[in-house]
Amino acid sequence: MKAIKTKLNFSKLVEVQGIAVLLNNLGLKSTKQRFAVLSALHKHKSPMTAEKIVAKTGIDLATAYRTLESFEKAGLVDKFNLKDSSFFYEIRNEHHHHIVCDKCGFIEEIETCNFEKMTPNSKKFSFISEHSLEFFGICKNCVKKIP
Amino acid sequence: MKAIKTKLNFSKLVEVQGIAVLLNNLGLKSTKQRFAVLSALHKHKSPMTAEKIVAKTGIDLATAYRTLESFEKAGLVDKFNLKDSSFFYEIRNEHHHHIVCDKCGFIEEIETCNFEKMTPNSKKFSFISEHSLEFFGICKNCVKKIP
DNA sequence: ATCCTTGCAAAGACTTTGCAGCGTA
DNA sequence: TACGCTGCAAAGTCTTTGCAAGGAT
């Protein structure tokens, strides 16, 4: 009953072998679009939608989705959803969760995950492989703006 | 730092006052479509998509979405998403979470929620009003089918 | 040279909106 | 009667797919 997501430290991998080699090792050709997606996600430091990635990189939207999908399959990127109707993507790192501001959409990463303390006992399930946990609230910036 | 979702015990409310009065008290006219949606959700006992509700009730899809939206605003129904691209709806009851089978989509309700034990400390957020927590795994039925 | 990847356009999935007619209060 | 609700159709948003041209190995 443990989370089974692979831990891949992107920064460390890049540092050691470079992006081109990293991609090649994953069976992906290194193209400028893929560099752009990785770099956008890396710089932004918080989850992005495909549309936001397009806005930052100028690549085609379909390419963005295809790139993100192949990155996800390769274990380089995680995909998840919040309350919204779009999916968010982020470079996979240590297992973590998020707090999302209901006003401005700002997303903060939370490191702590007391998974053991909240693992449910189920008579109908054989095992649990994964969980998602997101918090919603108001960030300090937005609280200021409330009259 | 507590979950603030109103606790509305649907069964009890209906028992006491009947669906028609319940709806009227919420400022909603009682129609057969609304009865149908409530009844479908109530019978099914686990979250449904709008499309599933339509399949069970025969009402129009747009009506289903509008009905669910007004129910949500009235606090009668909760809306949330899982990994999928559709939203799920369920009659609001005590705060709880779900385990979802990755094979067949079966959803089980989990009562326990150790919210206190997992509340994060954030320097960037003023308060947290809500959280979502979903587990994913394989249900016992599907495990049998694995060769 | 080969085969993967890209961009553009079209299609697909899910949800929302406009509008005329119907039904509830 | 008045106004909210419904169904149908159309539009909107997000994502995926088809295909020919382009690019990496």
Tab-separated table of C-alpha atoms (C1' of nucleotides) in Angstrom:
chain	number	residue	atom	x	y	z
A	1	MET	CA	0.000	0.000	0.000
A	2	LYS	CA	2.508	2.575	-1.092
A	3	ALA	CA	2.560	5.183	-3.779
A	4	ILE	CA	4.394	3.698	-6.714
A	5	LYS	CA	5.281	6.718	-8.789
A	6	THR	CA	8.871	6.629	-9.930
A	7	LYS	CA	11.070	9.269	-8.458
A	8	LEU	CA	12.915	11.061	-11.204
A	9	ASN	CA	14.918	14.110	-10.284
A	10	PHE	CA	14.784	16.138	-13.434
A	11	SER	CA	17.388	18.733	-12.510
A	12	LYS	CA	19.838	16.105	-11.440
A	13	LEU	CA	19.292	14.034	-14.550
A	14	VAL	CA	19.807	17.032	-16.779
A	15	GLU	CA	22.864	18.071	-14.864
A	16	VAL	CA	24.388	14.649	-15.250
A	17	GLN	CA	23.586	13.834	-18.833
A	18	GLY	CA	21.956	16.803	-20.544
A	19	ILE	CA	18.475	17.039	-21.981
A	20	ALA	CA	19.286	15.542	-25.371
A	21	VAL	CA	20.711	12.384	-23.878
A	22	LEU	CA	17.897	12.218	-21.363
A	23	LEU	CA	15.313	12.291	-24.126
A	24	ASN	CA	17.210	9.815	-26.243
A	25	ASN	CA	17.433	7.450	-23.325
A	26	LEU	CA	13.668	7.632	-23.074
A	27	GLY	CA	13.325	6.758	-26.719
A	28	LEU	CA	12.372	10.281	-27.726
A	29	LYS	CA	14.079	12.359	-30.347
A	30	SER	CA	15.356	15.651	-29.061
A	31	THR	CA	13.632	18.510	-30.801
A	32	LYS	CA	13.424	22.184	-30.028
A	33	GLN	CA	9.731	21.838	-29.184
A	34	ARG	CA	10.493	19.272	-26.511
A	35	PHE	CA	13.288	21.398	-25.118
A	36	ALA	CA	10.868	24.296	-25.027
A	37	VAL	CA	8.207	22.369	-23.124
A	38	LEU	CA	10.658	21.069	-20.555
A	39	SER	CA	12.234	24.437	-20.134
A	40	ALA	CA	8.871	26.189	-19.742
A	41	LEU	CA	7.763	23.722	-17.084
A	42	HIS	CA	11.102	23.942	-15.359
A	43	LYS	CA	11.152	27.729	-15.263
A	44	HIS	CA	7.532	28.175	-14.261
A	45	LYS	CA	8.075	26.010	-11.207
A	46	SER	CA	4.393	25.245	-10.850
A	47	PRO	CA	1.923	23.230	-12.881
A	48	MET	CA	0.878	24.568	-16.286
A	49	THR	CA	-1.922	23.844	-18.706
A	50	ALA	CA	-1.176	22.954	-22.308
A	51	GLU	CA	-2.467	26.348	-23.344
A	52	LYS	CA	-0.119	28.145	-20.993
A	53	ILE	CA	2.791	26.153	-22.343
A	54	VAL	CA	1.828	27.186	-25.849
A	55	ALA	CA	1.650	30.806	-24.741
A	56	LYS	CA	5.165	30.599	-23.305
A	57	THR	CA	6.772	28.596	-26.075
A	58	GLY	CA	4.924	29.397	-29.268
A	59	ILE	CA	4.695	25.757	-30.259
A	60	ASP	CA	1.538	24.294	-31.726
A	61	LEU	CA	-1.208	23.254	-29.318
A	62	ALA	CA	-1.484	19.762	-30.756
A	63	THR	CA	2.250	19.364	-30.472
A	64	ALA	CA	2.062	20.466	-26.874
A	65	TYR	CA	-0.526	17.804	-26.064
A	66	ARG	CA	1.413	15.139	-27.903
A	67	THR	CA	4.657	16.128	-26.256
A	68	LEU	CA	3.093	16.165	-22.816
A	69	GLU	CA	1.535	12.794	-23.415
A	70	SER	CA	4.823	11.228	-24.427
A	71	PHE	CA	6.562	12.864	-21.477
A	72	GLU	CA	3.915	11.495	-19.180
A	73	LYS	CA	4.352	8.011	-20.577
A	74	ALA	CA	8.093	8.345	-20.178
A	75	GLY	CA	7.600	9.305	-16.535
A	76	LEU	CA	9.017	12.767	-16.989
A	77	VAL	CA	5.802	14.655	-16.369
A	78	ASP	CA	2.723	14.275	-14.195
A	79	LYS	CA	-0.780	15.144	-15.335
A	80	PHE	CA	-3.621	15.947	-12.966
A	81	ASN	CA	-6.715	18.036	-12.644
A	82	LEU	CA	-8.006	20.519	-10.129
A	83	LYS	CA	-11.488	21.977	-10.029
A	84	ASP	CA	-11.006	23.379	-13.503
A	85	SER	CA	-11.809	21.745	-16.768
A	86	SER	CA	-8.233	21.698	-18.062
A	87	PHE	CA	-5.480	19.347	-17.095
A	88	PHE	CA	-2.303	20.565	-15.458
A	89	TYR	CA	1.175	19.252	-16.121
A	90	GLU	CA	4.359	19.477	-14.101
A	91	ILE	CA	7.777	17.954	-14.159
A	92	ARG	CA	7.712	14.880	-11.995
A	93	ASN	CA	9.592	15.179	-8.772
A	94	GLU	CA	9.195	13.819	-5.267
A	95	HIS	CA	5.634	12.868	-4.445
A	96	HIS	CA	3.798	15.984	-3.328
A	97	HIS	CA	0.511	17.867	-3.355
A	98	HIS	CA	-0.766	21.392	-3.935
A	99	ILE	CA	-2.675	24.266	-2.430
A	100	VAL	CA	-4.632	26.250	-4.972
A	101	CYS	CA	-5.900	29.787	-4.524
A	102	ASP	CA	-9.597	29.957	-5.350
A	103	LYS	CA	-9.239	33.607	-6.321
A	104	CYS	CA	-6.170	33.819	-8.532
A	105	GLY	CA	-5.303	30.217	-9.282
A	106	PHE	CA	-1.867	30.445	-7.707
A	107	ILE	CA	-0.549	26.972	-6.956
A	108	GLU	CA	1.841	26.159	-4.155
A	109	GLU	CA	3.566	22.853	-3.771
A	110	ILE	CA	3.298	20.960	-0.490
A	111	GLU	CA	6.010	18.510	0.364
A	112	THR	CA	4.466	16.795	3.315
A	113	CYS	CA	2.251	13.841	2.646
A	114	ASN	CA	1.175	11.725	5.570
A	115	PHE	CA	-0.044	9.010	3.349
A	116	GLU	CA	0.135	6.320	6.007
A	117	LYS	CA	-2.020	8.332	8.342
A	118	MET	CA	-4.816	8.578	5.883
A	119	THR	CA	-4.745	5.286	4.055
A	120	PRO	CA	-8.242	3.914	4.078
A	121	ASN	CA	-9.217	0.347	4.785
A	122	SER	CA	-11.476	-1.021	2.124
A	123	LYS	CA	-13.204	-4.353	1.869
A	124	LYS	CA	-13.897	-3.841	-1.794
A	125	PHE	CA	-10.423	-2.940	-2.989
A	126	SER	CA	-7.367	-5.159	-3.210
A	127	PHE	CA	-4.813	-2.412	-3.175
A	128	ILE	CA	-4.326	1.277	-3.576
A	129	SER	CA	-1.612	2.424	-5.892
A	130	GLU	CA	-2.054	6.132	-5.976
A	131	HIS	CA	-3.842	9.083	-4.467
A	132	SER	CA	-4.490	12.689	-5.242
A	133	LEU	CA	-4.775	15.362	-2.612
A	134	GLU	CA	-5.356	19.004	-3.316
A	135	PHE	CA	-6.113	21.865	-0.986
A	136	PHE	CA	-8.038	24.981	-1.857
A	137	GLY	CA	-8.041	28.296	-0.072
A	138	ILE	CA	-7.123	31.941	-0.421
A	139	CYS	CA	-3.544	33.062	-0.781
A	140	LYS	CA	-2.167	35.946	1.219
A	141	ASN	CA	-2.017	38.172	-1.823
A	142	CYS	CA	-5.701	37.768	-2.521
A	143	VAL	CA	-6.749	38.122	1.101
A	144	LYS	CA	-5.366	41.653	1.043
A	145	LYS	CA	-7.681	42.525	-1.799
A	146	ILE	CA	-10.811	41.465	0.021
A	147	PRO	CA	-12.629	44.638	1.116
B	1	MET	CA	-8.838	25.623	9.235
B	2	LYS	CA	-11.804	23.366	8.854
B	3	ALA	CA	-13.766	22.088	5.937
B	4	ILE	CA	-16.742	24.383	5.561
B	5	LYS	CA	-19.065	22.371	3.401
B	6	THR	CA	-22.578	22.423	4.759
B	7	LYS	CA	-23.815	19.128	6.039
B	8	LEU	CA	-27.168	18.334	4.522
B	9	ASN	CA	-28.604	14.922	5.140
B	10	PHE	CA	-30.644	14.349	2.039
B	11	SER	CA	-32.529	11.260	3.196
B	12	LYS	CA	-33.475	12.884	6.452
B	13	LEU	CA	-34.593	16.085	4.791
B	14	VAL	CA	-36.744	14.196	2.343
B	15	GLU	CA	-38.181	12.050	5.082
B	16	VAL	CA	-39.151	15.083	7.086
B	17	GLN	CA	-40.522	17.378	4.436
B	18	GLY	CA	-40.685	15.609	1.098
B	19	ILE	CA	-38.797	16.433	-2.049
B	20	ALA	CA	-41.241	19.024	-3.333
B	21	VAL	CA	-41.036	21.097	-0.182
B	22	LEU	CA	-37.294	20.633	-0.046
B	23	LEU	CA	-36.916	22.032	-3.547
B	24	ASN	CA	-39.329	24.863	-2.886
B	25	ASN	CA	-37.427	25.825	0.216
B	26	LEU	CA	-34.331	26.084	-1.923
B	27	GLY	CA	-36.130	28.382	-4.342
B	28	LEU	CA	-36.447	25.703	-6.982
B	29	LYS	CA	-39.646	24.624	-8.630
B	30	SER	CA	-40.332	20.949	-8.296
B	31	THR	CA	-40.424	19.262	-11.658
B	32	LYS	CA	-40.296	15.667	-12.700
B	33	GLN	CA	-36.845	16.183	-14.183
B	34	ARG	CA	-35.496	17.322	-10.833
B	35	PHE	CA	-37.157	14.446	-9.060
B	36	ALA	CA	-35.592	12.144	-11.595
B	37	VAL	CA	-32.089	13.504	-11.080
B	38	LEU	CA	-32.315	13.317	-7.319
B	39	SER	CA	-33.761	9.874	-7.432
B	40	ALA	CA	-31.122	8.614	-9.861
B	41	LEU	CA	-28.316	9.953	-7.684
B	42	HIS	CA	-29.956	8.576	-4.597
B	43	LYS	CA	-30.464	5.108	-6.003
B	44	HIS	CA	-27.087	4.833	-7.633
B	45	LYS	CA	-25.359	5.488	-4.313
B	46	SER	CA	-22.160	6.560	-5.949
B	47	PRO	CA	-21.139	9.538	-8.037
B	48	MET	CA	-22.514	9.835	-11.556
B	49	THR	CA	-21.635	11.845	-14.625
B	50	ALA	CA	-24.258	13.982	-16.334
B	51	GLU	CA	-24.326	11.524	-19.177
B	52	LYS	CA	-25.018	8.617	-16.849
B	53	ILE	CA	-27.863	10.537	-15.267
B	54	VAL	CA	-29.329	11.135	-18.692
B	55	ALA	CA	-29.018	7.444	-19.473
B	56	LYS	CA	-30.906	6.556	-16.312
B	57	THR	CA	-33.569	9.240	-16.471
B	58	GLY	CA	-34.112	10.043	-20.115
B	59	ILE	CA	-34.028	13.771	-19.492
B	60	ASP	CA	-32.225	16.127	-21.803
B	61	LEU	CA	-28.469	16.500	-21.356
B	62	ALA	CA	-28.635	20.284	-21.127
B	63	THR	CA	-31.358	19.998	-18.541
B	64	ALA	CA	-29.196	17.605	-16.593
B	65	TYR	CA	-26.303	20.052	-16.516
B	66	ARG	CA	-28.564	22.940	-15.569
B	67	THR	CA	-30.271	20.918	-12.887
B	68	LEU	CA	-27.004	19.740	-11.433
B	69	GLU	CA	-25.658	23.261	-11.432
B	70	SER	CA	-28.635	24.615	-9.540
B	71	PHE	CA	-28.478	21.711	-7.111
B	72	GLU	CA	-24.835	22.410	-6.545
B	73	LYS	CA	-25.511	26.078	-5.866
B	74	ALA	CA	-28.284	25.072	-3.492
B	75	GLY	CA	-25.866	22.820	-1.630
B	76	LEU	CA	-27.728	19.658	-2.490
B	77	VAL	CA	-25.091	18.159	-4.736
B	78	ASP	CA	-21.302	18.070	-4.894
B	79	LYS	CA	-19.337	18.242	-8.116
B	80	PHE	CA	-15.795	16.961	-8.451
B	81	ASN	CA	-13.438	15.376	-10.916
B	82	LEU	CA	-11.271	12.309	-10.922
B	83	LYS	CA	-8.652	11.427	-13.507
B	84	ASP	CA	-11.285	11.467	-16.210
B	85	SER	CA	-12.359	14.378	-18.320
B	86	SER	CA	-15.963	14.420	-17.076
B	87	PHE	CA	-17.240	15.787	-13.820
B	88	PHE	CA	-18.938	13.590	-11.271
B	89	TYR	CA	-21.914	14.534	-9.154
B	90	GLU	CA	-23.262	13.077	-5.942
B	91	ILE	CA	-25.786	14.005	-3.324
B	92	ARG	CA	-24.018	15.936	-0.626
B	93	ASN	CA	-23.648	14.095	2.627
B	94	GLU	CA	-21.067	13.977	5.357
B	95	HIS	CA	-17.625	15.004	4.194
B	96	HIS	CA	-15.941	12.007	2.632
B	97	HIS	CA	-13.613	10.766	-0.078
B	98	HIS	CA	-13.430	8.000	-2.653
B	99	ILE	CA	-11.439	5.055	-3.895
B	100	VAL	CA	-11.664	4.556	-7.621
B	101	CYS	CA	-10.883	1.366	-9.485
B	102	ASP	CA	-8.480	2.070	-12.320
B	103	LYS	CA	-9.842	-0.896	-14.260
B	104	CYS	CA	-13.623	-0.645	-14.073
B	105	GLY	CA	-14.250	2.791	-12.627
B	106	PHE	CA	-16.058	1.468	-9.574
B	107	ILE	CA	-16.181	4.130	-6.884
B	108	GLU	CA	-16.306	3.411	-3.184
B	109	GLU	CA	-16.991	5.991	-0.563
B	110	ILE	CA	-14.562	6.420	2.321
B	111	GLU	CA	-15.864	7.909	5.530
B	112	THR	CA	-12.651	8.500	7.358
B	113	CYS	CA	-10.885	11.758	6.749
B	114	ASN	CA	-8.032	12.664	9.030
B	115	PHE	CA	-8.004	16.185	7.841
B	116	GLU	CA	-6.162	17.526	10.866
B	117	LYS	CA	-3.348	15.069	10.384
B	118	MET	CA	-2.646	16.233	6.912
B	119	THR	CA	-3.333	19.939	7.004
B	120	PRO	CA	-0.337	21.632	5.489
B	121	ASN	CA	1.382	24.719	6.829
B	122	SER	CA	1.775	27.332	4.183
B	123	LYS	CA	3.475	30.700	4.324
B	124	LYS	CA	1.777	31.802	1.158
B	125	PHE	CA	-1.808	30.991	2.017
B	126	SER	CA	-4.056	32.655	4.570
B	127	PHE	CA	-6.435	29.814	5.013
B	128	ILE	CA	-7.598	26.569	3.534
B	129	SER	CA	-11.291	26.074	3.065
B	130	GLU	CA	-11.503	22.817	1.259
B	131	HIS	CA	-9.597	19.803	0.078
B	132	SER	CA	-10.052	16.945	-2.307
B	133	LEU	CA	-8.621	13.511	-1.705
B	134	GLU	CA	-9.094	10.563	-4.002
B	135	PHE	CA	-7.510	7.156	-3.957
B	136	PHE	CA	-6.930	4.942	-6.963
B	137	GLY	CA	-6.349	1.241	-7.046
B	138	ILE	CA	-7.783	-2.057	-8.211
B	139	CYS	CA	-10.996	-3.423	-6.798
B	140	LYS	CA	-11.319	-7.048	-5.747
B	141	ASN	CA	-13.551	-7.839	-8.672
B	142	CYS	CA	-10.978	-6.703	-11.179
B	143	VAL	CA	-8.054	-8.313	-9.424
B	144	LYS	CA	-9.683	-11.680	-10.067
B	145	LYS	CA	-9.644	-11.008	-13.772
B	146	ILE	CA	-5.932	-10.346	-13.922
B	147	PRO	CA	-4.288	-13.427	-15.495
C	1	DA	C1'	17.052	7.095	-46.092
C	2	DT	C1'	14.032	6.078	-42.504
C	3	DC	C1'	10.924	6.937	-39.304
C	4	DC	C1'	9.553	10.095	-35.740
C	5	DT	C1'	7.787	14.736	-35.031
C	6	DT	C1'	5.503	18.965	-36.271
C	7	DG	C1'	1.868	22.209	-37.797
C	8	DC	C1'	-2.430	22.941	-39.614
C	9	DA	C1'	-7.047	21.646	-39.999
C	10	DA	C1'	-10.722	18.856	-38.850
C	11	DA	C1'	-13.051	16.028	-35.710
C	12	DG	C1'	-14.274	14.497	-31.023
C	13	DA	C1'	-15.688	14.797	-26.156
C	14	DC	C1'	-17.769	17.409	-22.675
C	15	DT	C1'	-20.305	21.506	-21.250
C	16	DT	C1'	-22.764	25.843	-21.869
C	17	DT	C1'	-25.981	29.030	-24.096
C	18	DG	C1'	-30.127	30.820	-26.939
C	19	DC	C1'	-34.681	30.509	-27.687
C	20	DA	C1'	-39.471	29.181	-28.134
C	21	DG	C1'	-42.848	26.529	-25.826
C	22	DC	C1'	-44.385	24.272	-21.561
C	23	DG	C1'	-45.455	23.722	-16.628
C	24	DT	C1'	-45.438	25.205	-11.807
C	25	DA	C1'	-46.860	28.267	-8.302
D	1	DT	C1'	-50.840	34.885	-15.484
D	2	DA	C1'	-45.975	35.225	-14.752
D	3	DC	C1'	-41.853	33.442	-14.601
D	4	DG	C1'	-38.946	29.524	-14.186
D	5	DC	C1'	-37.833	25.151	-16.530
D	6	DT	C1'	-37.297	22.072	-20.491
D	7	DG	C1'	-35.862	20.327	-24.985
D	8	DC	C1'	-33.655	21.029	-29.155
D	9	DA	C1'	-30.044	23.026	-31.639
D	10	DA	C1'	-26.068	25.632	-31.900
D	11	DA	C1'	-21.947	27.309	-29.995
D	12	DG	C1'	-17.974	27.028	-26.851
D	13	DT	C1'	-13.964	24.943	-24.597
D	14	DC	C1'	-10.544	21.524	-24.178
D	15	DT	C1'	-8.280	17.555	-26.322
D	16	DT	C1'	-7.318	14.213	-29.941
D	17	DT	C1'	-6.576	12.624	-34.680
D	18	DG	C1'	-5.299	12.691	-39.851
D	19	DC	C1'	-2.134	13.953	-43.025
D	20	DA	C1'	1.548	15.941	-45.612
D	21	DA	C1'	5.857	18.310	-44.875
D	22	DG	C1'	9.965	18.700	-42.098
D	23	DG	C1'	13.735	17.096	-39.089
D	24	DA	C1'	16.651	13.875	-36.165
D	25	DT	C1'	19.499	9.818	-36.167
